[in-house]
C-alpha cells in the first residue's frame, strides 16, 4: 500500500488515507482524494453500465417458454 492512495469510508462518509477504517468499510484505493470523494457516484455509474450490458444480453423470448 502507498501513502498516496485514498479510500472512501462508507461508514463515516469521508475520504481516508492509508490509516483509515478496515477495508470492509471502504471503497478504493483511488489515486487522488478527488477520485475517492466520488466513489459512490463512480460505483453507481458502473452499476448502471453493467445493468445495461446484462439487460442487452437477455432474450425475453427464452423466458416465455
PDB file of C-alpha atoms in Angstrom:
ATOM      1  CA  UNK A   1       0.000   0.000   0.000  1.00  0.00           C
ATOM      2  CA  UNK A   2       1.040   3.516  -0.667  1.00  0.00           C
ATOM      3  CA  UNK A   3       0.653   6.724   1.308  1.00  0.00           C
ATOM      4  CA  UNK A   4      -0.549   8.311  -1.935  1.00  0.00           C
ATOM      5  CA  UNK A   5      -3.675   6.150  -2.098  1.00  0.00           C
ATOM      6  CA  UNK A   6      -7.083   7.204  -0.835  1.00  0.00           C
ATOM      7  CA  UNK A   7     -10.265   5.378   0.127  1.00  0.00           C
ATOM      8  CA  UNK A   8     -13.868   6.417   0.664  1.00  0.00           C
ATOM      9  CA  UNK A   9     -15.219   5.211   4.010  1.00  0.00           C
ATOM     10  CA  UNK A  10     -18.873   4.235   3.622  1.00  0.00           C
ATOM     11  CA  UNK A  11     -19.325   4.103   7.396  1.00  0.00           C
ATOM     12  CA  UNK A  12     -18.203   7.690   8.014  1.00  0.00           C
ATOM     13  CA  UNK A  13     -18.932   9.163   4.538  1.00  0.00           C
ATOM     14  CA  UNK A  14     -15.464  10.635   4.129  1.00  0.00           C
ATOM     15  CA  UNK A  15     -12.174  10.210   2.302  1.00  0.00           C
ATOM     16  CA  UNK A  16      -9.427   8.456   4.244  1.00  0.00           C
ATOM     17  CA  UNK A  17      -5.764   7.756   3.769  1.00  0.00           C
ATOM     18  CA  UNK A  18      -3.880   4.537   4.370  1.00  0.00           C
ATOM     19  CA  UNK A  19      -4.549   4.513   8.130  1.00  0.00           C
ATOM     20  CA  UNK A  20      -8.327   4.586   7.964  1.00  0.00           C
ATOM     21  CA  UNK A  21     -11.146   2.195   8.707  1.00  0.00           C
ATOM     22  CA  UNK A  22     -10.927  -1.504   7.792  1.00  0.00           C
ATOM     23  CA  UNK A  23     -11.159  -2.216   4.059  1.00  0.00           C
ATOM     24  CA  UNK A  24     -14.545  -3.914   4.530  1.00  0.00           C
ATOM     25  CA  UNK A  25     -15.973  -0.457   5.295  1.00  0.00           C
ATOM     26  CA  UNK A  26     -14.460   1.479   2.408  1.00  0.00           C
ATOM     27  CA  UNK A  27     -14.123   1.716  -1.363  1.00  0.00           C
ATOM     28  CA  UNK A  28     -10.828   2.064  -3.148  1.00  0.00           C
ATOM     29  CA  UNK A  29      -7.990   2.599  -3.379  1.00  0.00           C
ATOM     30  CA  UNK A  30      -8.067   5.687  -5.581  1.00  0.00           C
ATOM     31  CA  UNK A  31      -5.094   7.702  -6.826  1.00  0.00           C
ATOM     32  CA  UNK A  32      -6.413  11.064  -5.661  1.00  0.00           C
ATOM     33  CA  UNK A  33      -8.636  12.486  -2.944  1.00  0.00           C
ATOM     34  CA  UNK A  34     -10.940  13.843  -5.636  1.00  0.00           C
ATOM     35  CA  UNK A  35     -11.438  10.374  -7.145  1.00  0.00           C
ATOM     36  CA  UNK A  36     -12.094   8.905  -3.700  1.00  0.00           C
ATOM     37  CA  UNK A  37     -14.640  11.614  -2.914  1.00  0.00           C
ATOM     38  CA  UNK A  38     -16.629  10.495  -5.984  1.00  0.00           C
ATOM     39  CA  UNK A  39     -16.533   6.801  -5.026  1.00  0.00           C
ATOM     40  CA  UNK A  40     -20.281   6.434  -4.543  1.00  0.00           C
ATOM     41  CA  UNK A  41     -21.056   8.203  -7.816  1.00  0.00           C
ATOM     42  CA  UNK A  42     -18.466   6.095  -9.630  1.00  0.00           C
ATOM     43  CA  UNK A  43     -19.943   2.894  -8.184  1.00  0.00           C
ATOM     44  CA  UNK A  44     -23.455   3.947  -9.234  1.00  0.00           C
ATOM     45  CA  UNK A  45     -22.272   4.781 -12.765  1.00  0.00           C
ATOM     46  CA  UNK A  46     -20.518   1.422 -13.097  1.00  0.00           C
ATOM     47  CA  UNK A  47     -23.528  -0.466 -11.761  1.00  0.00           C
ATOM     48  CA  UNK A  48     -25.795   1.284 -14.271  1.00  0.00           C
ATOM     49  CA  UNK A  49     -23.418   0.441 -17.119  1.00  0.00           C
ATOM     50  CA  UNK A  50     -23.208  -3.214 -16.038  1.00  0.00           C
ATOM     51  CA  UNK A  51     -27.002  -3.405 -15.737  1.00  0.00           C
ATOM     52  CA  UNK A  52     -27.390  -2.077 -19.288  1.00  0.00           C
ATOM     53  CA  UNK A  53     -24.851  -4.597 -20.578  1.00  0.00           C
ATOM     54  CA  UNK A  54     -26.528  -7.550 -18.917  1.00  0.00           C
ATOM     55  CA  UNK A  55     -30.012  -6.384 -19.981  1.00  0.00           C
ATOM     56  CA  UNK A  56     -28.805  -6.291 -23.578  1.00  0.00           C
ATOM     57  CA  UNK A  57     -27.765  -9.950 -23.305  1.00  0.00           C
ATOM     58  CA  UNK A  58     -31.188 -11.223 -22.201  1.00  0.00           C
ATOM     59  CA  UNK A  59     -33.505 -12.864 -24.676  1.00  0.00           C
ATOM     60  CA  UNK A  60     -37.033 -12.314 -23.387  1.00  0.00           C
ATOM     61  CA  UNK A  61     -38.418 -14.941 -25.778  1.00  0.00           C
ATOM     62  CA  UNK A  62     -36.491 -17.672 -23.962  1.00  0.00           C
ATOM     63  CA  UNK A  63     -38.140 -16.656 -20.697  1.00  0.00           C
ATOM     64  CA  UNK A  64     -41.650 -17.161 -22.113  1.00  0.00           C
ATOM     65  CA  UNK A  65     -41.264 -20.956 -22.553  1.00  0.00           C
TER      66      UNK A  65
END
